[in-house]
Amino acid sequence: MADASQTPHLFTPLALREVTLRNRIVISPMCQYSAHDGLANDWHLCHLGSFAKGGAGLVFAEATAVVPEGRITHGDTGIWSDAHADAFRPIARFIRQMGAAPGIQLAHAGRRASMQRPWYGNGPLAETDRARGEVAWPIVGPTAEPFSEGWLPPTALSEAAIGALVEAFAVAARRSLAAGFEVAEIHGAHGYLIHSFLSPISNRRNDGYGGELAGRMRLALEVARGVRTVWPASQPLFFRISSVDGMAGGWSIEDSVVLAKALKELGVDVIDCSSGGHDPRGATNSNTGRGPGFQVPYAAKVRSEAGIATQAVGLILDGPQAEAILAEGAADLIAIGREALNDPYWPLRAAQALGFDPEYALWPEQYAWWLSRRAKALARLPGRS
Ligand SMILES: Cc1cc2nc3c(=O)[nH]c(=O)nc-3n(C[C@H](O)[C@H](O)[C@H](O)COP(=O)(O)O)c2cc1C
């Protein structure tokens, strides 16, 4: 049995409203580009289910579009109809059965919508994609300025169209609840719709949704308010930000602190501190210096200056590193992405690396009995004790 008196920070449960996470490990939302017509399928069940089985406290489903035009690619999941909620229901149920909380990231890709799946090029849809039947669709943004040269030009959203999208986020949240999700996250990062309104690099509007910080934050706050209204008071709401643009004249960490304070006022519980997204060279954070834990300082600053719980993410590689981040008070939660792809059992292995679970007590009972005996048998082998 795990010894509760020596529980590492990483394995200390966290109560957020009336949802208690069994530990501090979160599987970061990760698009799989594997849905058809936005419907989650068996791939998503196995993909997300393996993380719940692997011991995470909270498992986020990928960026899920609130309207069809808000998908990044033809393979993105969506939640714009009841059939989409039905497709997610067995996935959320299995995650709960495995002892994790199921979460969903609600998203709109804005002017970065309608692009290629990464493995087909990660750029604007091209002739080769059209040959597969993947044609571009009309996209929207803060202005008619494209993401970058050669990308589809968006239509600038009218105030009425913005209102409709705010409503679409709320309706999507209601459907997410019906699907059985316990945590919702609003995707406000990575150059997608909400971030493109926040950042002065992409928002050059001169109406009430642009200009100074307050105008640029308006869409983010309206979406948060709309979602919070339908999302039960008993359940937590996360908001993912790009803490910095990492580009001259862009969104700053000071802006993030102001936004986090306003989101807290609206009932957001956790700020998920990512970064980047406006650099047309591609990868989400390619414009910020990258090394292990490179975004942790953002989570630390937002946590201490806005007085709100934060989630650290980005090249958090192993249990001891994650434990140190929590121990120094830089964040409340640790999100992992690619490490979980590399090893869905990352949380259970982290427990062992921290000496917390030598008997495999945290593993699913179907595996634990065998693995604990195997460990003892191996230890008895000559030269292994
Ligand atoms: C395959 C893949 C898909 C991703 N999809 C999303 C997504 O849907 N929403 C999002 O906010 N971030 C997405 N990201 C970013 C991750 O959530 C995470 O922030 C990033 O990978 C850094 O964490 P890591 O170093 O642990 O991988 C994705 C990353 C990967 C590798």
mmCIF file of N, CA, C and O in Angstrom, residues 67-140:
data_model
loop_
_atom_site.group_PDB
_atom_site.id
_atom_site.type_symbol
_atom_site.label_atom_id
_atom_site.label_comp_id
_atom_site.label_asym_id
_atom_site.label_seq_id
_atom_site.Cartn_x
_atom_site.Cartn_y
_atom_site.Cartn_z
ATOM 1 N N VAL A 67 -18.058 24.799 -33.290
ATOM 2 C CA VAL A 67 -18.792 24.858 -34.567
ATOM 3 C C VAL A 67 -17.903 24.198 -35.621
ATOM 4 O O VAL A 67 -16.673 24.180 -35.473
ATOM 5 N N PRO A 68 -18.491 23.652 -36.705
ATOM 6 C CA PRO A 68 -17.676 22.919 -37.688
ATOM 7 C C PRO A 68 -16.543 23.758 -38.277
ATOM 8 O O PRO A 68 -15.428 23.262 -38.468
ATOM 9 N N GLU A 69 -16.801 25.049 -38.503
ATOM 10 C CA GLU A 69 -15.770 25.917 -39.120
ATOM 11 C C GLU A 69 -14.616 26.173 -38.165
ATOM 12 O O GLU A 69 -13.579 26.689 -38.571
ATOM 13 N N GLY A 70 -14.798 25.841 -36.887
ATOM 14 C CA GLY A 70 -13.762 26.105 -35.890
ATOM 15 C C GLY A 70 -12.752 24.982 -35.753
ATOM 16 O O GLY A 70 -11.869 25.035 -34.894
ATOM 17 N N ARG A 71 -12.877 23.948 -36.612
ATOM 18 C CA ARG A 71 -11.880 22.874 -36.561
ATOM 19 C C ARG A 71 -10.557 23.337 -37.174
ATOM 20 O O ARG A 71 -10.553 24.134 -38.103
ATOM 21 N N ILE A 72 -9.469 22.801 -36.661
ATOM 22 C CA ILE A 72 -8.164 23.092 -37.271
ATOM 23 C C ILE A 72 -8.073 22.313 -38.583
ATOM 24 O O ILE A 72 -7.700 22.862 -39.622
ATOM 25 N N THR A 73 -8.403 21.034 -38.532
ATOM 26 C CA THR A 73 -8.305 20.168 -39.716
ATOM 27 C C THR A 73 -9.602 19.379 -39.881
ATOM 28 O O THR A 73 -10.461 19.378 -38.997
ATOM 29 N N HIS A 74 -9.688 18.675 -40.985
ATOM 30 C CA HIS A 74 -10.845 17.807 -41.217
ATOM 31 C C HIS A 74 -10.924 16.693 -40.173
ATOM 32 O O HIS A 74 -11.971 16.073 -40.023
ATOM 33 N N GLY A 75 -9.829 16.414 -39.473
ATOM 34 C CA GLY A 75 -9.814 15.299 -38.526
ATOM 35 C C GLY A 75 -10.094 15.690 -37.082
ATOM 36 O O GLY A 75 -10.018 14.841 -36.191
ATOM 37 N N ASP A 76 -10.412 16.955 -36.840
ATOM 38 C CA ASP A 76 -10.629 17.386 -35.456
ATOM 39 C C ASP A 76 -11.959 16.890 -34.912
ATOM 40 O O ASP A 76 -12.941 16.751 -35.651
ATOM 41 N N THR A 77 -12.015 16.703 -33.595
ATOM 42 C CA THR A 77 -13.298 16.413 -32.961
ATOM 43 C C THR A 77 -14.098 17.703 -32.828
ATOM 44 O O THR A 77 -13.547 18.802 -32.791
ATOM 45 N N GLY A 78 -15.421 17.532 -32.731
ATOM 46 C CA GLY A 78 -16.315 18.664 -32.512
ATOM 47 C C GLY A 78 -17.390 18.281 -31.521
ATOM 48 O O GLY A 78 -17.543 17.101 -31.158
ATOM 49 N N ILE A 79 -18.103 19.299 -31.057
ATOM 50 C CA ILE A 79 -19.241 19.020 -30.156
ATOM 51 C C ILE A 79 -20.376 19.977 -30.487
ATOM 52 O O ILE A 79 -20.952 20.627 -29.637
ATOM 53 N N TRP A 80 -20.664 20.044 -31.802
ATOM 54 C CA TRP A 80 -21.680 20.995 -32.246
ATOM 55 C C TRP A 80 -23.058 20.345 -32.442
ATOM 56 O O TRP A 80 -23.973 21.006 -32.920
ATOM 57 N N SER A 81 -23.206 19.058 -32.077
ATOM 58 C CA SER A 81 -24.545 18.449 -32.133
ATOM 59 C C SER A 81 -24.646 17.419 -31.009
ATOM 60 O O SER A 81 -23.629 17.017 -30.417
ATOM 61 N N ASP A 82 -25.872 16.969 -30.765
ATOM 62 C CA ASP A 82 -26.056 15.956 -29.717
ATOM 63 C C ASP A 82 -25.355 14.646 -30.094
ATOM 64 O O ASP A 82 -24.878 13.915 -29.226
ATOM 65 N N ALA A 83 -25.275 14.357 -31.398
ATOM 66 C CA ALA A 83 -24.589 13.124 -31.831
ATOM 67 C C ALA A 83 -23.107 13.180 -31.438
ATOM 68 O O ALA A 83 -22.504 12.155 -31.094
ATOM 69 N N HIS A 84 -22.539 14.381 -31.472
ATOM 70 C CA HIS A 84 -21.130 14.521 -31.070
ATOM 71 C C HIS A 84 -20.974 14.258 -29.569
ATOM 72 O O HIS A 84 -20.003 13.637 -29.138
ATOM 73 N N ALA A 85 -21.933 14.732 -28.787
ATOM 74 C CA ALA A 85 -21.886 14.465 -27.337
ATOM 75 C C ALA A 85 -22.039 12.967 -27.088
ATOM 76 O O ALA A 85 -21.320 12.382 -26.260
ATOM 77 N N ASP A 86 -22.936 12.330 -27.845
ATOM 78 C CA ASP A 86 -23.144 10.877 -27.682
ATOM 79 C C ASP A 86 -21.841 10.111 -27.953
ATOM 80 O O ASP A 86 -21.548 9.127 -27.279
ATOM 81 N N ALA A 87 -21.079 10.570 -28.945
ATOM 82 C CA ALA A 87 -19.832 9.876 -29.305
ATOM 83 C C ALA A 87 -18.805 9.976 -28.169
ATOM 84 O O ALA A 87 -17.995 9.069 -27.970
ATOM 85 N N PHE A 88 -18.842 11.066 -27.433
ATOM 86 C CA PHE A 88 -17.892 11.243 -26.326
ATOM 87 C C PHE A 88 -18.314 10.487 -25.062
ATOM 88 O O PHE A 88 -17.482 10.228 -24.193
ATOM 89 N N ARG A 89 -19.625 10.165 -24.947
ATOM 90 C CA ARG A 89 -20.138 9.648 -23.661
ATOM 91 C C ARG A 89 -19.400 8.399 -23.169
ATOM 92 O O ARG A 89 -18.969 8.356 -22.007
ATOM 93 N N PRO A 90 -19.198 7.362 -24.017
ATOM 94 C CA PRO A 90 -18.480 6.176 -23.495
ATOM 95 C C PRO A 90 -17.031 6.478 -23.127
ATOM 96 O O PRO A 90 -16.466 5.815 -22.244
ATOM 97 N N ILE A 91 -16.449 7.470 -23.767
ATOM 98 C CA ILE A 91 -15.063 7.838 -23.461
ATOM 99 C C ILE A 91 -14.994 8.476 -22.072
ATOM 100 O O ILE A 91 -14.173 8.087 -21.230
ATOM 101 N N ALA A 92 -15.893 9.432 -21.830
ATOM 102 C CA ALA A 92 -15.923 10.078 -20.502
ATOM 103 C C ALA A 92 -16.229 9.036 -19.422
ATOM 104 O O ALA A 92 -15.626 9.044 -18.342
ATOM 105 N N ARG A 93 -17.142 8.109 -19.745
ATOM 106 C CA ARG A 93 -17.518 7.081 -18.762
ATOM 107 C C ARG A 93 -16.312 6.197 -18.413
ATOM 108 O O ARG A 93 -16.039 5.920 -17.257
ATOM 109 N N PHE A 94 -15.563 5.766 -19.439
ATOM 110 C CA PHE A 94 -14.416 4.891 -19.176
ATOM 111 C C PHE A 94 -13.345 5.621 -18.354
ATOM 112 O O PHE A 94 -12.749 5.043 -17.439
ATOM 113 N N ILE A 95 -13.126 6.877 -18.677
ATOM 114 C CA ILE A 95 -12.133 7.651 -17.911
ATOM 115 C C ILE A 95 -12.541 7.695 -16.434
ATOM 116 O O ILE A 95 -11.708 7.476 -15.540
ATOM 117 N N ARG A 96 -13.824 7.943 -16.193
ATOM 118 C CA ARG A 96 -14.305 7.964 -14.792
ATOM 119 C C ARG A 96 -14.145 6.594 -14.135
ATOM 120 O O ARG A 96 -13.722 6.482 -12.991
ATOM 121 N N GLN A 97 -14.479 5.541 -14.894
ATOM 122 C CA GLN A 97 -14.357 4.175 -14.336
ATOM 123 C C GLN A 97 -12.924 3.885 -13.895
ATOM 124 O O GLN A 97 -12.689 3.127 -12.966
ATOM 125 N N MET A 98 -11.955 4.478 -14.578
ATOM 126 C CA MET A 98 -10.546 4.243 -14.247
ATOM 127 C C MET A 98 -10.060 5.163 -13.125
ATOM 128 O O MET A 98 -8.882 5.184 -12.793
ATOM 129 N N GLY A 99 -10.962 5.982 -12.576
ATOM 130 C CA GLY A 99 -10.606 6.808 -11.423
ATOM 131 C C GLY A 99 -10.069 8.184 -11.758
ATOM 132 O O GLY A 99 -9.637 8.921 -10.869
ATOM 133 N N ALA A 100 -10.081 8.531 -13.038
ATOM 134 C CA ALA A 100 -9.632 9.871 -13.429
ATOM 135 C C ALA A 100 -10.848 10.749 -13.709
ATOM 136 O O ALA A 100 -11.962 10.246 -13.890
ATOM 137 N N ALA A 101 -10.633 12.063 -13.748
ATOM 138 C CA ALA A 101 -11.713 12.978 -14.130
ATOM 139 C C ALA A 101 -11.602 13.242 -15.630
ATOM 140 O O ALA A 101 -10.510 13.547 -16.116
ATOM 141 N N PRO A 102 -12.717 13.119 -16.363
ATOM 142 C CA PRO A 102 -12.671 13.430 -17.785
ATOM 143 C C PRO A 102 -12.855 14.932 -18.022
ATOM 144 O O PRO A 102 -13.761 15.547 -17.466
ATOM 145 N N GLY A 103 -11.987 15.516 -18.852
ATOM 146 C CA GLY A 103 -12.094 16.933 -19.192
ATOM 147 C C GLY A 103 -12.163 17.107 -20.694
ATOM 148 O O GLY A 103 -11.750 16.222 -21.455
ATOM 149 N N ILE A 104 -12.690 18.228 -21.121
ATOM 150 C CA ILE A 104 -12.760 18.524 -22.555
ATOM 151 C C ILE A 104 -12.288 19.954 -22.788
ATOM 152 O O ILE A 104 -12.572 20.841 -21.980
ATOM 153 N N GLN A 105 -11.538 20.140 -23.861
ATOM 154 C CA GLN A 105 -11.088 21.485 -24.224
ATOM 155 C C GLN A 105 -11.987 22.014 -25.333
ATOM 156 O O GLN A 105 -12.083 21.403 -26.405
ATOM 157 N N LEU A 106 -12.655 23.121 -25.073
ATOM 158 C CA LEU A 106 -13.577 23.712 -26.046
ATOM 159 C C LEU A 106 -12.826 24.747 -26.866
ATOM 160 O O LEU A 106 -12.151 25.626 -26.308
ATOM 161 N N ALA A 107 -12.967 24.655 -28.190
ATOM 162 C CA ALA A 107 -12.052 25.416 -29.040
ATOM 163 C C ALA A 107 -12.720 25.966 -30.291
ATOM 164 O O ALA A 107 -13.740 25.448 -30.763
ATOM 165 N N HIS A 108 -12.088 27.001 -30.810
ATOM 166 C CA HIS A 108 -12.380 27.515 -32.159
ATOM 167 C C HIS A 108 -11.048 27.966 -32.728
ATOM 168 O O HIS A 108 -10.351 28.772 -32.119
ATOM 169 N N ALA A 109 -10.713 27.458 -33.903
ATOM 170 C CA ALA A 109 -9.372 27.708 -34.446
ATOM 171 C C ALA A 109 -9.233 29.069 -35.119
ATOM 172 O O ALA A 109 -8.114 29.487 -35.450
ATOM 173 N N GLY A 110 -10.355 29.779 -35.337
ATOM 174 C CA GLY A 110 -10.248 31.120 -35.914
ATOM 175 C C GLY A 110 -9.529 31.123 -37.245
ATOM 176 O O GLY A 110 -9.811 30.304 -38.128
ATOM 177 N N ARG A 111 -8.554 32.011 -37.374
ATOM 178 C CA ARG A 111 -7.871 32.141 -38.671
ATOM 179 C C ARG A 111 -6.833 31.041 -38.892
ATOM 180 O O ARG A 111 -6.182 31.011 -39.935
ATOM 181 N N ARG A 112 -6.663 30.165 -37.906
ATOM 182 C CA ARG A 112 -5.795 28.991 -38.111
ATOM 183 C C ARG A 112 -6.628 27.742 -38.405
ATOM 184 O O ARG A 112 -6.117 26.619 -38.340
ATOM 185 N N ALA A 113 -7.909 27.937 -38.720
ATOM 186 C CA ALA A 113 -8.765 26.794 -39.093
ATOM 187 C C ALA A 113 -8.494 26.398 -40.535
ATOM 188 O O ALA A 113 -7.809 27.121 -41.276
ATOM 189 N N SER A 114 -9.024 25.230 -40.906
ATOM 190 C CA SER A 114 -8.965 24.776 -42.292
ATOM 191 C C SER A 114 -7.533 24.573 -42.765
ATOM 192 O O SER A 114 -7.109 25.115 -43.788
ATOM 193 N N MET A 115 -6.790 23.802 -42.024
ATOM 194 C CA MET A 115 -5.409 23.507 -42.452
ATOM 195 C C MET A 115 -5.166 21.996 -42.549
ATOM 196 O O MET A 115 -6.056 21.191 -42.287
ATOM 197 N N GLN A 116 -3.941 21.663 -42.955
ATOM 198 C CA GLN A 116 -3.599 20.244 -43.154
ATOM 199 C C GLN A 116 -3.362 19.546 -41.812
ATOM 200 O O GLN A 116 -2.865 20.154 -40.873
ATOM 201 N N ARG A 117 -3.670 18.238 -41.768
ATOM 202 C CA ARG A 117 -3.208 17.451 -40.622
ATOM 203 C C ARG A 117 -1.674 17.534 -40.626
ATOM 204 O O ARG A 117 -1.067 17.601 -41.700
ATOM 205 N N PRO A 118 -1.049 17.487 -39.424
ATOM 206 C CA PRO A 118 0.410 17.661 -39.361
ATOM 207 C C PRO A 118 1.152 16.754 -40.328
ATOM 208 O O PRO A 118 2.084 17.186 -41.019
ATOM 209 N N TRP A 119 0.737 15.491 -40.387
ATOM 210 C CA TRP A 119 1.507 14.539 -41.193
ATOM 211 C C TRP A 119 1.260 14.723 -42.694
ATOM 212 O O TRP A 119 1.902 14.074 -43.501
ATOM 213 N N TYR A 120 0.325 15.595 -43.075
ATOM 214 C CA TYR A 120 0.156 15.922 -44.496
ATOM 215 C C TYR A 120 0.813 17.258 -44.840
ATOM 216 O O TYR A 120 0.649 17.770 -45.942
ATOM 217 N N GLY A 121 1.490 17.884 -43.882
ATOM 218 C CA GLY A 121 2.221 19.108 -44.198
ATOM 219 C C GLY A 121 2.106 20.218 -43.175
ATOM 220 O O GLY A 121 2.945 21.102 -43.134
ATOM 221 N N ASN A 122 1.024 20.229 -42.367
ATOM 222 C CA ASN A 122 0.880 21.227 -41.302
ATOM 223 C C ASN A 122 0.783 22.659 -41.825
ATOM 224 O O ASN A 122 1.070 23.606 -41.100
ATOM 225 N N GLY A 123 0.392 22.824 -43.082
ATOM 226 C CA GLY A 123 0.235 24.165 -43.653
ATOM 227 C C GLY A 123 -1.180 24.348 -44.161
ATOM 228 O O GLY A 123 -2.092 23.585 -43.806
ATOM 229 N N PRO A 124 -1.394 25.373 -44.987
ATOM 230 C CA PRO A 124 -2.731 25.546 -45.568
ATOM 231 C C PRO A 124 -3.080 24.344 -46.438
ATOM 232 O O PRO A 124 -2.187 23.702 -47.016
ATOM 233 N N LEU A 125 -4.383 24.024 -46.551
ATOM 234 C CA LEU A 125 -4.796 22.885 -47.387
ATOM 235 C C LEU A 125 -4.344 23.126 -48.827
ATOM 236 O O LEU A 125 -4.475 24.229 -49.356
ATOM 237 N N ALA A 126 -3.822 22.080 -49.446
ATOM 238 C CA ALA A 126 -3.230 22.210 -50.779
ATOM 239 C C ALA A 126 -3.905 21.241 -51.749
ATOM 240 O O ALA A 126 -4.812 20.490 -51.382
ATOM 241 N N GLU A 127 -3.418 21.229 -52.976
ATOM 242 C CA GLU A 127 -3.994 20.373 -54.032
ATOM 243 C C GLU A 127 -3.989 18.898 -53.615
ATOM 244 O O GLU A 127 -4.955 18.169 -53.841
ATOM 245 N N THR A 128 -2.908 18.466 -52.982
ATOM 246 C CA THR A 128 -2.816 17.064 -52.564
ATOM 247 C C THR A 128 -3.912 16.704 -51.563
ATOM 248 O O THR A 128 -4.428 15.586 -51.553
ATOM 249 N N ASP A 129 -4.273 17.678 -50.718
ATOM 250 C CA ASP A 129 -5.348 17.432 -49.750
ATOM 251 C C ASP A 129 -6.694 17.405 -50.465
ATOM 252 O O ASP A 129 -7.542 16.560 -50.160
ATOM 253 N N ARG A 130 -6.869 18.307 -51.423
ATOM 254 C CA ARG A 130 -8.134 18.336 -52.179
ATOM 255 C C ARG A 130 -8.347 17.004 -52.886
ATOM 256 O O ARG A 130 -9.458 16.505 -52.973
ATOM 257 N N ALA A 131 -7.255 16.378 -53.341
ATOM 258 C CA ALA A 131 -7.368 15.084 -54.025
ATOM 259 C C ALA A 131 -7.915 14.017 -53.076
ATOM 260 O O ALA A 131 -8.536 13.054 -53.508
ATOM 261 N N ARG A 132 -7.699 14.198 -51.778
ATOM 262 C CA ARG A 132 -8.250 13.265 -50.774
ATOM 263 C C ARG A 132 -9.655 13.661 -50.352
ATOM 264 O O ARG A 132 -10.225 13.077 -49.455
ATOM 265 N N GLY A 133 -10.163 14.736 -50.955
ATOM 266 C CA GLY A 133 -11.507 15.208 -50.599
ATOM 267 C C GLY A 133 -11.500 16.215 -49.465
ATOM 268 O O GLY A 133 -12.552 16.553 -48.923
ATOM 269 N N GLU A 134 -10.320 16.680 -49.073
ATOM 270 C CA GLU A 134 -10.246 17.616 -47.957
ATOM 271 C C GLU A 134 -10.125 19.036 -48.496
ATOM 272 O O GLU A 134 -9.021 19.540 -48.729
ATOM 273 N N VAL A 135 -11.272 19.645 -48.715
ATOM 274 C CA VAL A 135 -11.272 20.992 -49.284
ATOM 275 C C VAL A 135 -11.319 22.030 -48.167
ATOM 276 O O VAL A 135 -11.799 21.748 -47.063
ATOM 277 N N ALA A 136 -10.814 23.213 -48.481
ATOM 278 C CA ALA A 136 -10.806 24.296 -47.496
ATOM 279 C C ALA A 136 -12.225 24.811 -47.281
ATOM 280 O O ALA A 136 -13.087 24.669 -48.141
ATOM 281 N N TRP A 137 -12.466 25.370 -46.112
ATOM 282 C CA TRP A 137 -13.758 26.003 -45.833
ATOM 283 C C TRP A 137 -13.508 27.461 -45.422
ATOM 284 O O TRP A 137 -12.399 27.794 -45.001
ATOM 285 N N PRO A 138 -14.551 28.298 -45.535
ATOM 286 C CA PRO A 138 -14.378 29.709 -45.171
ATOM 287 C C PRO A 138 -14.057 29.847 -43.689
ATOM 288 O O PRO A 138 -14.649 29.150 -42.864
ATOM 289 N N ILE A 139 -13.124 30.728 -43.362
ATOM 290 C CA ILE A 139 -12.696 30.877 -41.969
ATOM 291 C C ILE A 139 -12.914 32.315 -41.489
ATOM 292 O O ILE A 139 -13.152 33.200 -42.303
ATOM 293 N N VAL A 140 -12.809 32.494 -40.178
ATOM 294 C CA VAL A 140 -13.052 33.820 -39.595
ATOM 295 C C VAL A 140 -11.901 34.215 -38.675
ATOM 296 O O VAL A 140 -11.140 33.367 -38.211
#
